[in-house]
């Protein structure tokens, strides 16, 4: 696994160029594809004309590239079904990988094969396909690529954040099944509009997909290098991962009925040189329209350059599919709107029970309009099918609500239903250690989901002894959760949001008089002892049971003191 990644960390690594463009130049016939029913399906050529595919790989290795991509861009069942080849996805992937590996073996040890997995033709966010169907199709493709011996998995041209998540999770499931882990390179496509196809800005893509921790992250396709500059600058400033850039040979135009790309090899090389020396890009190559001649110039002009040193500034947070939201708000506190919670809002619950989904959406949208940074979505209600309700509302919120969503349920399967609909980076509410941390407990199941889908988690200060009341107890419970979450489940400290719990001062009992102070001190201790974590409160609980005028005063003072802490 280390060879490719070591090279990426030490020098410039050069990928190959276009597959489709260069296959088209070979004037293949219907017979080459094995019949008219397969014409236009590049993946069938791995079976019918392996010599053509081998020659394509050889043409790029011959000019000095380090990595070639397998001929499997559309090689999974959801695409191959259009040609009646869905059941041959694994077989064709194995053949593609073996063809590329055989060619690579003739060029020495430092030549690698990337198992290519494209975006397909169905977007999960738009409900054209379910997440599970897409994930499972990618798993079959990845398993074939791994069996064929690829050196890394290459997920490229991602247009939908949820599709990208399905590909990553499918690939990782295939790795676990095969007992073989390889690097994972993930690339999104930014259109000339400045956004991904569904409206995602580069910051949303980095927040949502960075939580899945690819080994390399970058851009390819849709545009030439000129249009990629500012998006690469954002990655240079914020991405903790090595950056890749595989642009088209400029923007295409139609000349005499043919698609023409007009970026010259010299121009592509010039752009890549600047990206490397100015922005620290370390993986370069080409996409649509780029030929072996383009890549020969890139190899000659870029291989010996030194990528600029980067000191990326990470911004922990959540993201909708449109935009990221940092947890640390510079001029305010992070506000979570809770009116879309079936347990806390009668209006929302009534709309949900009536399946008046438009009203549910409108309530979420109104909270964002009023300043909520996140929207809490809880559908738990006795007698309802929570998985079905979450599936419906999480899909709608993902498509139409600009703020990130906090998925709130006592049932892990309901949370997973939400995660399978949400291409952004969600927050899960919540976990604690009340039932321990053994396999199969809610704690175990929720943190496993958080790691797999790339979500942050609200963690309440409750352990097996109960709800923590003193500052020291709150810290001890938080520390235990933190150490398990980071050490066992591989989450980042910055993805943990601790709720020290605000208890009401309105009980009239002597032992409750110090609860608010204990919460304030608990916040202070957690922030001091667990660097990088965040804290959150259901703030108004502190005044529950008091008269409205008193509630305003107590809430205001308590908020000030908690923010200070």
Coordinates of C-alpha atoms in Angstrom, one line a residue:
X1 CA 0.0 0.0 0.0
X2 CA 2.8 2.4 0.8
X3 CA 4.5 2.7 -2.5
X4 CA 2.0 5.0 -4.3
X5 CA 1.4 7.1 -1.2
X6 CA 5.0 7.4 -0.4
X7 CA 5.6 8.7 -3.9
X8 CA 2.7 11.2 -3.6
X9 CA 4.2 12.6 -0.3
X10 CA 7.7 12.8 -1.8
X11 CA 7.3 14.1 -5.4
X12 CA 4.9 14.8 -8.2
X13 CA 3.0 11.8 -9.4
X14 CA 1.6 11.8 -13.0
X15 CA -1.6 10.0 -14.0
X16 CA -2.5 9.1 -17.6
X17 CA -5.0 11.0 -19.8
X18 CA -8.4 10.3 -21.4
X19 CA -9.7 6.8 -22.0
X20 CA -12.8 7.5 -24.1
X21 CA -11.2 10.2 -26.3
X22 CA -8.3 8.0 -27.2
X23 CA -10.4 4.8 -27.7
X24 CA -12.6 6.8 -30.1
X25 CA -9.5 7.6 -32.2
X26 CA -9.0 3.9 -32.8
X27 CA -12.1 3.7 -35.1
X28 CA -13.4 0.6 -33.5
X29 CA -16.2 -1.3 -35.3
X30 CA -19.3 -3.1 -34.1
X31 CA -17.4 -6.4 -34.3
X32 CA -14.7 -5.0 -31.9
X33 CA -17.5 -4.6 -29.4
X34 CA -18.8 -8.1 -29.9
X35 CA -22.1 -7.0 -31.6
X36 CA -24.4 -4.0 -32.0
X37 CA -26.0 -4.5 -28.6
X38 CA -22.6 -3.7 -26.9
X39 CA -21.5 -0.9 -29.2
X40 CA -20.5 2.1 -27.1
X41 CA -19.7 0.1 -24.0
X42 CA -15.9 0.6 -23.4
X43 CA -15.9 -2.0 -20.6
X44 CA -16.8 -4.9 -23.0
X45 CA -13.5 -4.2 -24.8
X46 CA -11.7 -5.7 -21.7
X47 CA -13.1 -9.0 -23.0
X48 CA -13.4 -8.6 -26.8
X49 CA -10.3 -6.5 -27.5
X50 CA -7.9 -6.7 -24.6
X51 CA -5.1 -5.8 -27.0
X52 CA -6.7 -2.4 -27.7
X53 CA -6.9 -1.6 -24.0
X54 CA -3.4 -2.8 -23.4
X55 CA -2.1 -0.6 -26.2
X56 CA -3.9 2.4 -24.7
X57 CA -2.2 1.8 -21.3
X58 CA 1.1 1.3 -23.0
X59 CA 0.8 4.5 -24.9
X60 CA 0.7 6.4 -21.6
X61 CA 3.3 4.4 -19.8
X62 CA 5.6 4.9 -22.8
X63 CA 5.6 8.7 -22.3
X64 CA 6.6 8.3 -18.6
X65 CA 3.4 8.5 -16.6
X66 CA 3.4 6.8 -13.1
X67 CA -0.3 5.7 -13.0
X68 CA -2.8 4.4 -15.5
X69 CA -6.5 4.0 -14.8
X70 CA -8.4 0.7 -15.6
X71 CA -11.0 0.7 -18.3
X72 CA -13.9 0.5 -15.8
X73 CA -15.3 4.1 -15.6
X74 CA -18.8 2.8 -16.1
X75 CA -18.0 -0.8 -15.1
X76 CA -20.7 -1.3 -12.4
X77 CA -24.1 -2.9 -12.7
X78 CA -26.2 0.3 -12.7
X79 CA -24.5 1.4 -15.9
X80 CA -23.8 -2.0 -17.5
X81 CA -27.4 -2.9 -17.2
X82 CA -28.0 -0.6 -20.2
X83 CA -26.1 -3.2 -22.3
X84 CA -27.5 -6.3 -20.6
X85 CA -24.1 -6.8 -18.9
X86 CA -25.0 -6.1 -15.2
X87 CA -24.1 -9.7 -14.2
X88 CA -20.6 -9.4 -15.7
X89 CA -19.4 -6.4 -13.7
X90 CA -17.1 -8.4 -11.5
X91 CA -15.6 -10.4 -14.4
X92 CA -15.0 -7.3 -16.6
X93 CA -13.4 -5.5 -13.7
X94 CA -11.0 -8.4 -13.0
X95 CA -10.0 -8.5 -16.7
X96 CA -9.5 -4.7 -16.8
X97 CA -7.2 -4.7 -13.8
X98 CA -5.2 -7.7 -15.1
X99 CA -4.7 -6.0 -18.5
X100 CA -3.4 -2.8 -16.9
X101 CA -1.2 -4.7 -14.4
X102 CA 0.4 -6.8 -17.1
X103 CA 1.3 -3.7 -19.0
X104 CA 2.6 -1.9 -15.9
X105 CA 4.8 -4.9 -15.0
X106 CA 6.9 -4.2 -18.1
X107 CA 7.8 -0.7 -16.9
X108 CA 9.3 -1.5 -13.5
X109 CA 8.2 -1.4 -9.9
X110 CA 7.2 2.3 -9.6
X111 CA 4.3 2.1 -12.1
X112 CA 0.8 1.7 -10.6
X113 CA -2.7 0.8 -11.7
X114 CA -5.7 2.8 -10.4
X115 CA -9.0 0.9 -10.3
X116 CA -11.3 3.5 -11.9
X117 CA -14.9 3.9 -10.6
X118 CA -16.9 6.7 -12.3
X119 CA -20.1 8.4 -11.2
X120 CA -22.6 6.3 -13.2
X121 CA -25.8 7.7 -14.6
X122 CA -28.1 7.7 -11.6
X123 CA -28.0 10.3 -8.7
X124 CA -28.9 9.0 -5.3
X125 CA -29.6 12.5 -3.9
X126 CA -32.3 13.0 -6.6
X127 CA -33.8 9.6 -5.7
X128 CA -33.0 8.0 -9.1
X129 CA -31.4 5.1 -7.2
X130 CA -31.2 4.1 -3.6
X131 CA -28.0 4.5 -1.7
X132 CA -27.8 0.8 -0.9
X133 CA -28.2 -0.2 -4.5
X134 CA -25.5 2.2 -5.6
X135 CA -23.1 1.2 -2.7
X136 CA -23.6 -2.5 -3.5
X137 CA -22.9 -2.0 -7.2
X138 CA -19.7 -0.2 -6.3
X139 CA -18.7 -3.0 -4.0
X140 CA -18.9 -5.5 -6.8
X141 CA -16.8 -3.3 -9.1
X142 CA -14.2 -2.7 -6.4
X143 CA -14.0 -6.4 -5.5
X144 CA -13.2 -7.2 -9.1
X145 CA -10.6 -4.5 -9.3
X146 CA -9.0 -5.7 -6.1
X147 CA -9.0 -9.3 -7.3
X148 CA -7.3 -8.1 -10.5
X149 CA -4.5 -6.5 -8.5
X150 CA -5.0 -2.8 -8.7
X151 CA -2.7 -0.7 -6.5
X152 CA -5.3 1.9 -5.6
X153 CA -9.0 2.7 -5.9
X154 CA -9.7 5.8 -8.0
X155 CA -13.2 7.3 -7.5
X156 CA -13.5 10.2 -10.0
X157 CA -15.8 12.7 -11.7
X158 CA -18.1 12.7 -8.6
X159 CA -21.1 15.0 -9.3
X160 CA -23.3 14.1 -6.3
X161 CA -21.9 13.9 -2.8
X162 CA -24.1 11.0 -1.9
X163 CA -22.9 9.1 -4.9
X164 CA -19.3 9.7 -3.8
X165 CA -20.1 8.4 -0.3
X166 CA -21.7 5.3 -1.8
X167 CA -18.5 4.7 -3.9
X168 CA -16.2 5.1 -0.9
X169 CA -18.2 2.9 1.4
X170 CA -18.7 0.3 -1.3
X171 CA -14.9 0.2 -2.0
X172 CA -14.0 0.0 1.7
X173 CA -16.5 -2.9 2.2
X174 CA -14.8 -4.7 -0.7
X175 CA -11.4 -4.1 0.9
X176 CA -12.6 -5.6 4.1
X177 CA -14.1 -8.6 2.3
X178 CA -10.9 -9.2 0.4
X179 CA -8.6 -8.7 3.4
X180 CA -6.6 -6.2 1.3
X181 CA -6.4 -2.4 1.9
X182 CA -5.3 -0.1 -0.9
X183 CA -5.1 3.7 -1.1
X184 CA -8.3 5.6 -2.1
X185 CA -8.2 8.6 -4.3
X186 CA -11.4 10.7 -4.6
X187 CA -12.1 13.5 -7.1
X188 CA -15.1 15.8 -7.5
X189 CA -16.2 17.6 -10.6
X190 CA -16.8 21.4 -10.5
X191 CA -18.8 22.8 -13.4
X192 CA -18.3 26.1 -15.1
X193 CA -20.9 27.5 -12.7
X194 CA -18.4 27.1 -9.9
X195 CA -20.4 24.3 -8.2
X196 CA -20.9 20.6 -8.5
X197 CA -23.8 19.5 -10.6
X198 CA -26.3 19.6 -7.7
X199 CA -25.0 22.9 -6.3
X200 CA -22.2 21.8 -4.0
X201 CA -19.4 24.3 -3.5
X202 CA -15.9 23.0 -3.0
X203 CA -16.0 23.7 0.8
X204 CA -19.1 21.5 1.2
X205 CA -17.4 18.7 -0.8
X206 CA -14.3 18.9 1.3
X207 CA -16.2 18.9 4.6
X208 CA -18.6 16.1 3.6
X209 CA -16.1 13.8 1.8
X210 CA -13.1 14.7 3.8
X211 CA -14.9 13.1 6.8
X212 CA -14.5 9.8 4.9
X213 CA -10.7 10.3 4.9
X214 CA -9.6 9.6 1.3
X215 CA -5.8 9.3 0.9
X216 CA -5.8 11.8 -2.0
X217 CA -8.5 14.4 -2.8
X218 CA -8.9 16.6 -5.8
X219 CA -10.6 17.7 -9.0
X220 CA -11.1 16.3 -12.5
X221 CA -13.3 16.7 -15.6
X222 CA -16.0 19.2 -16.6
X223 CA -13.5 22.0 -17.3
X224 CA -10.0 22.7 -18.2
X225 CA -7.3 23.8 -15.7
X226 CA -8.0 27.5 -16.1
X227 CA -11.5 27.1 -14.4
X228 CA -10.0 24.9 -11.6
X229 CA -7.6 27.5 -10.1
X230 CA -9.8 29.0 -7.3
X231 CA -11.1 25.6 -6.2
X232 CA -7.6 24.2 -6.0
X233 CA -6.6 27.3 -4.0
X234 CA -9.4 26.4 -1.4
X235 CA -8.1 22.9 -1.2
X236 CA -4.5 24.1 -0.8
X237 CA -5.6 26.3 2.1
X238 CA -7.9 23.8 3.8
X239 CA -7.4 20.2 2.7
X240 CA -5.3 17.9 5.0
X241 CA -5.0 15.4 2.1
X242 CA -2.6 15.4 -0.9
X243 CA -4.3 17.3 -3.8
X244 CA -4.9 15.9 -7.3
X245 CA -5.8 17.8 -10.5
X246 CA -6.8 16.0 -13.7
X247 CA -8.4 18.6 -16.0
X248 CA -9.9 18.2 -19.4
X249 CA -7.9 19.6 -22.3
X250 CA -9.9 22.8 -22.0
X251 CA -13.6 23.4 -22.6
X252 CA -15.0 21.3 -25.5
X253 CA -16.5 22.8 -28.6
X254 CA -18.2 21.2 -31.6
X255 CA -16.4 21.5 -34.9
X256 CA -17.9 19.8 -38.0
X257 CA -19.9 17.6 -35.7
X258 CA -16.9 16.5 -33.7
X259 CA -16.0 17.3 -30.1
X260 CA -12.8 19.3 -30.1
X261 CA -10.6 20.2 -27.1
X262 CA -8.2 23.0 -27.8
X263 CA -5.8 23.1 -24.8
X264 CA -2.3 22.4 -26.1
X265 CA 0.1 20.1 -24.3
X266 CA 2.3 23.1 -23.5
X267 CA -0.6 25.0 -22.0
X268 CA -1.7 22.0 -19.8
X269 CA 1.9 21.7 -18.6
X270 CA 2.1 25.4 -17.8
X271 CA -1.1 25.2 -15.7
X272 CA 0.1 22.1 -13.8
X273 CA 3.5 23.7 -13.1
X274 CA 1.8 26.7 -11.4
X275 CA -0.6 24.4 -9.5
X276 CA 2.4 22.4 -8.2
X277 CA 4.7 25.3 -7.3
X278 CA 2.1 27.7 -6.1
X279 CA -0.6 25.6 -4.5
X280 CA 1.2 22.4 -3.5
X281 CA -0.7 20.0 -5.9
X282 CA 1.2 16.7 -6.0
X283 CA -0.9 14.5 -8.3
X284 CA -1.5 15.7 -11.9
X285 CA -2.7 14.2 -15.1
X286 CA -5.5 14.6 -17.7
X287 CA -9.1 13.8 -18.3
X288 CA -11.3 14.3 -21.4
X289 CA -9.4 15.2 -24.5
X290 CA -5.9 14.7 -23.1
X291 CA -3.6 12.5 -25.2
X292 CA -0.3 10.7 -24.6
X293 CA 1.4 13.8 -26.2
X294 CA -0.3 16.0 -23.5
X295 CA 1.1 13.7 -20.8
X296 CA 4.5 13.5 -22.3
X297 CA 4.8 17.3 -21.9
X298 CA 3.5 17.1 -18.4
X299 CA 6.0 14.4 -17.4
X300 CA 8.9 16.4 -18.9
X301 CA 7.8 19.7 -17.4
X302 CA 6.4 18.8 -14.0
X303 CA 7.9 15.6 -12.7
X304 CA 11.0 17.2 -11.2
X305 CA 9.1 20.2 -9.7
X306 CA 8.8 20.5 -5.9
X307 CA 5.2 21.0 -4.7
X308 CA 4.8 24.1 -2.6
X309 CA 4.7 23.5 1.2
X310 CA 1.2 23.8 2.6
X311 CA -0.1 24.5 6.1
X312 CA -3.8 23.9 5.7
X313 CA -6.2 25.3 8.2
X314 CA -8.9 22.8 9.1
X315 CA -12.4 24.1 9.8
X316 CA -14.3 21.4 11.7
X317 CA -18.0 21.5 11.0
X318 CA -21.0 20.0 9.3
X319 CA -22.2 20.6 5.7
X320 CA -25.4 20.5 3.7
X321 CA -24.9 19.4 0.1
X322 CA -24.6 23.0 -0.7
X323 CA -22.3 24.7 1.9
X324 CA -20.2 24.0 5.0
X325 CA -21.0 25.4 8.4
X326 CA -18.1 25.6 10.9
X327 CA -18.9 24.5 14.5
X328 CA -16.9 27.5 15.8
X329 CA -18.9 30.6 14.9
X330 CA -16.8 33.7 15.0
X331 CA -19.5 36.2 15.9
X332 CA -22.1 33.9 17.6
X333 CA -22.7 30.5 19.1
X334 CA -23.8 27.6 16.9
X335 CA -27.6 27.6 16.9
X336 CA -29.5 24.3 16.3
X337 CA -33.2 24.7 15.3
X338 CA -35.4 22.2 17.1
X339 CA -38.8 22.9 15.7
X340 CA -38.5 19.9 13.3
X341 CA -38.4 17.5 16.3
X342 CA -41.6 15.3 16.7
X343 CA -41.0 15.1 20.4
X344 CA -40.6 18.8 20.9
X345 CA -42.9 20.5 18.4
X346 CA -46.6 19.6 18.2
X347 CA -47.0 21.5 14.9
X348 CA -44.2 19.4 13.3
X349 CA -45.5 16.2 14.8
X350 CA -49.0 16.9 13.5
X351 CA -47.7 17.6 10.0
X352 CA -45.6 14.4 10.0
X353 CA -48.5 12.3 11.2
X354 CA -50.6 13.8 8.4
X355 CA -47.7 13.1 6.0
X356 CA -47.8 16.8 5.1
X357 CA -44.2 16.8 4.0
X358 CA -44.3 20.2 2.4
X359 CA -45.2 21.8 5.8
X360 CA -42.4 19.8 7.5
X361 CA -40.0 21.3 4.9
X362 CA -41.4 24.7 5.4
X363 CA -40.7 24.5 9.1
X364 CA -37.1 23.6 8.5
X365 CA -36.7 26.4 5.9
X366 CA -38.2 28.9 8.4
X367 CA -35.7 28.0 11.1
X368 CA -32.8 28.6 8.6
X369 CA -34.3 31.9 7.7
X370 CA -34.4 32.9 11.4
X371 CA -30.7 32.1 11.9
X372 CA -30.4 28.4 12.8
X373 CA -27.0 27.0 11.6
X374 CA -28.2 23.4 11.9
X375 CA -31.7 21.8 11.8
X376 CA -32.5 19.0 14.2
X377 CA -34.6 16.3 12.5
X378 CA -36.3 13.8 14.9
X379 CA -39.2 11.6 13.7
X380 CA -39.4 9.3 16.7
X381 CA -43.1 8.8 17.6
X382 CA -44.8 5.7 19.0
X383 CA -46.7 3.7 16.4
X384 CA -44.9 5.3 13.4
X385 CA -42.4 3.7 11.1
X386 CA -39.4 5.9 12.0
X387 CA -37.2 4.4 9.3
X388 CA -39.7 5.3 6.6
X389 CA -40.4 8.8 8.0
X390 CA -36.7 9.5 8.3
X391 CA -36.0 8.3 4.8
X392 CA -38.7 10.6 3.4
X393 CA -37.7 13.7 5.4
X394 CA -34.0 13.3 5.3
X395 CA -34.2 13.1 1.5
X396 CA -36.3 16.2 1.3
X397 CA -34.1 18.1 3.7
X398 CA -30.9 17.1 1.8
X399 CA -32.3 18.4 -1.5
X400 CA -33.9 21.6 -0.3
X401 CA -32.6 22.8 3.0
X402 CA -29.4 24.8 2.9
X403 CA -28.4 24.2 6.5
X404 CA -26.8 20.9 7.6
X405 CA -29.0 18.4 9.4
X406 CA -28.7 16.9 12.9
X407 CA -30.2 13.4 12.7
X408 CA -31.9 12.7 16.0
X409 CA -33.2 9.3 17.0
X410 CA -33.0 6.7 19.7
X411 CA -32.9 4.0 17.0
X412 CA -29.6 3.4 15.1
X413 CA -31.5 2.0 12.1
X414 CA -33.5 5.3 11.9
X415 CA -30.2 7.3 12.0
X416 CA -28.8 5.1 9.2
X417 CA -31.8 5.7 7.1
X418 CA -31.1 9.4 7.4
X419 CA -27.4 9.0 6.6
X420 CA -28.2 7.0 3.5
X421 CA -30.2 10.0 2.2
X422 CA -27.7 12.7 3.2
X423 CA -24.8 13.6 1.0
X424 CA -23.6 16.4 3.3
X425 CA -21.9 15.9 6.6
X426 CA -24.6 15.3 9.3
X427 CA -24.4 15.4 13.1
X428 CA -25.9 12.5 15.0
X429 CA -27.8 13.2 18.2
X430 CA -26.7 11.5 20.4
X431 CA -24.7 8.8 22.3
X432 CA -23.8 8.1 25.9
X433 CA -22.5 5.2 27.9
X434 CA -25.6 4.5 29.9
X435 CA -25.8 0.9 28.4
X436 CA -22.0 0.5 28.2
X437 CA -19.9 0.1 25.1
X438 CA -20.1 -3.6 24.2
X439 CA -20.6 -4.7 20.6
X440 CA -24.2 -4.2 19.6
X441 CA -25.0 -1.5 22.1
X442 CA -26.4 1.7 20.9
X443 CA -23.1 3.4 21.6
X444 CA -21.3 0.9 19.4
X445 CA -23.8 1.0 16.6
X446 CA -24.0 4.8 16.4
X447 CA -20.3 5.4 16.5
X448 CA -19.7 2.7 13.8
X449 CA -22.2 4.6 11.6
X450 CA -20.5 7.9 12.3
X451 CA -17.2 6.5 11.2
X452 CA -18.5 4.8 8.1
X453 CA -20.7 7.6 6.8
X454 CA -18.5 10.5 8.0
X455 CA -20.7 12.2 10.6
X456 CA -20.1 14.2 13.8
X457 CA -21.7 13.1 17.0
X458 CA -23.3 14.8 20.0
X459 CA -22.2 13.0 23.2
X460 CA -24.1 13.4 26.4
X461 CA -22.3 13.2 29.8
X462 CA -24.0 10.0 31.0
X463 CA -22.1 6.9 32.0
X464 CA -23.2 3.6 33.6
X465 CA -23.5 5.3 36.9
X466 CA -26.1 7.7 35.5
X467 CA -26.3 11.4 34.5
X468 CA -23.1 13.2 35.6
X469 CA -23.9 16.0 38.1
X470 CA -20.5 17.3 39.2
X471 CA -17.9 19.0 36.9
X472 CA -15.5 16.2 37.7
X473 CA -18.0 13.5 36.8
X474 CA -19.0 15.3 33.6
X475 CA -15.4 15.4 32.5
X476 CA -14.8 11.8 33.4
X477 CA -17.8 10.7 31.4
X478 CA -16.7 12.9 28.4
X479 CA -13.1 11.6 28.6
X480 CA -14.3 8.0 28.5
X481 CA -16.5 8.6 25.5
X482 CA -13.7 10.6 23.8
X483 CA -11.1 7.9 24.2
X484 CA -13.4 5.2 22.9
X485 CA -14.6 7.3 20.0
X486 CA -11.1 8.3 18.9
X487 CA -9.1 5.1 19.9
X488 CA -11.6 2.4 19.0
X489 CA -13.8 3.9 16.3
X490 CA -11.3 6.3 14.6
X491 CA -13.3 9.5 14.9
X492 CA -11.6 12.9 15.2
X493 CA -11.8 14.9 18.4
X494 CA -13.3 17.7 16.4
X495 CA -16.2 15.5 15.4
X496 CA -17.3 15.1 19.0
X497 CA -19.7 17.6 20.5
X498 CA -20.2 17.1 24.2
X499 CA -23.4 18.0 26.0
X500 CA -22.6 18.5 29.8
X501 CA -26.4 18.6 30.3
X502 CA -28.3 21.6 31.6
X503 CA -30.7 20.6 34.4
X504 CA -33.5 22.8 35.6
X505 CA -33.1 25.1 38.6
X506 CA -36.9 25.0 39.1
X507 CA -37.1 21.8 41.2
X508 CA -37.1 23.7 44.5
X509 CA -34.7 21.0 45.9
X510 CA -31.6 22.0 47.7
X511 CA -29.4 19.5 45.8
X512 CA -30.3 21.1 42.5
X513 CA -29.2 24.6 43.4
X514 CA -25.7 24.1 42.1
X515 CA -26.5 22.3 38.8
X516 CA -26.1 25.3 36.5
X517 CA -22.7 26.1 38.0
X518 CA -21.7 22.5 37.7
X519 CA -22.6 22.6 34.0
X520 CA -20.6 25.8 33.4
X521 CA -17.6 24.3 35.2
X522 CA -18.1 21.1 33.3
X523 CA -17.8 22.9 30.0
X524 CA -14.7 24.6 31.2
X525 CA -13.0 21.3 32.2
X526 CA -14.0 19.5 29.0
X527 CA -12.6 22.3 26.8
X528 CA -9.4 22.4 28.8
X529 CA -8.8 18.7 29.1
X530 CA -10.0 17.4 25.8
X531 CA -8.5 19.7 23.1
X532 CA -10.3 20.0 19.8
X533 CA -13.7 18.9 21.0
X534 CA -16.8 21.1 21.0
X535 CA -19.6 21.6 23.5
X536 CA -23.4 22.0 23.1
X537 CA -26.4 22.5 25.4
X538 CA -30.1 22.3 25.4
X539 CA -29.8 25.7 27.1
X540 CA -33.4 26.4 28.1
X541 CA -33.7 23.3 30.1
X542 CA -32.0 25.3 32.9
X543 CA -35.2 27.3 33.4
X544 CA -37.8 24.7 32.8
X545 CA -40.8 25.2 35.2
X546 CA -40.2 28.9 35.9
X547 CA -42.4 31.7 34.8
X548 CA -41.8 33.2 31.4
X549 CA -40.2 36.4 32.6
X550 CA -37.9 34.5 34.9
X551 CA -37.0 32.1 32.1
X552 CA -35.8 34.9 29.9
X553 CA -33.5 36.2 32.6
X554 CA -32.1 32.9 33.6
X555 CA -31.6 31.7 30.0
X556 CA -29.8 34.9 29.1
X557 CA -27.4 34.8 32.0
X558 CA -26.8 31.1 31.7
X559 CA -26.1 31.5 27.9
X560 CA -23.5 34.3 28.6
X561 CA -21.7 32.3 31.2
X562 CA -21.6 29.1 29.1
X563 CA -20.3 30.9 26.1
X564 CA -17.6 32.5 28.3
X565 CA -16.7 29.0 29.7

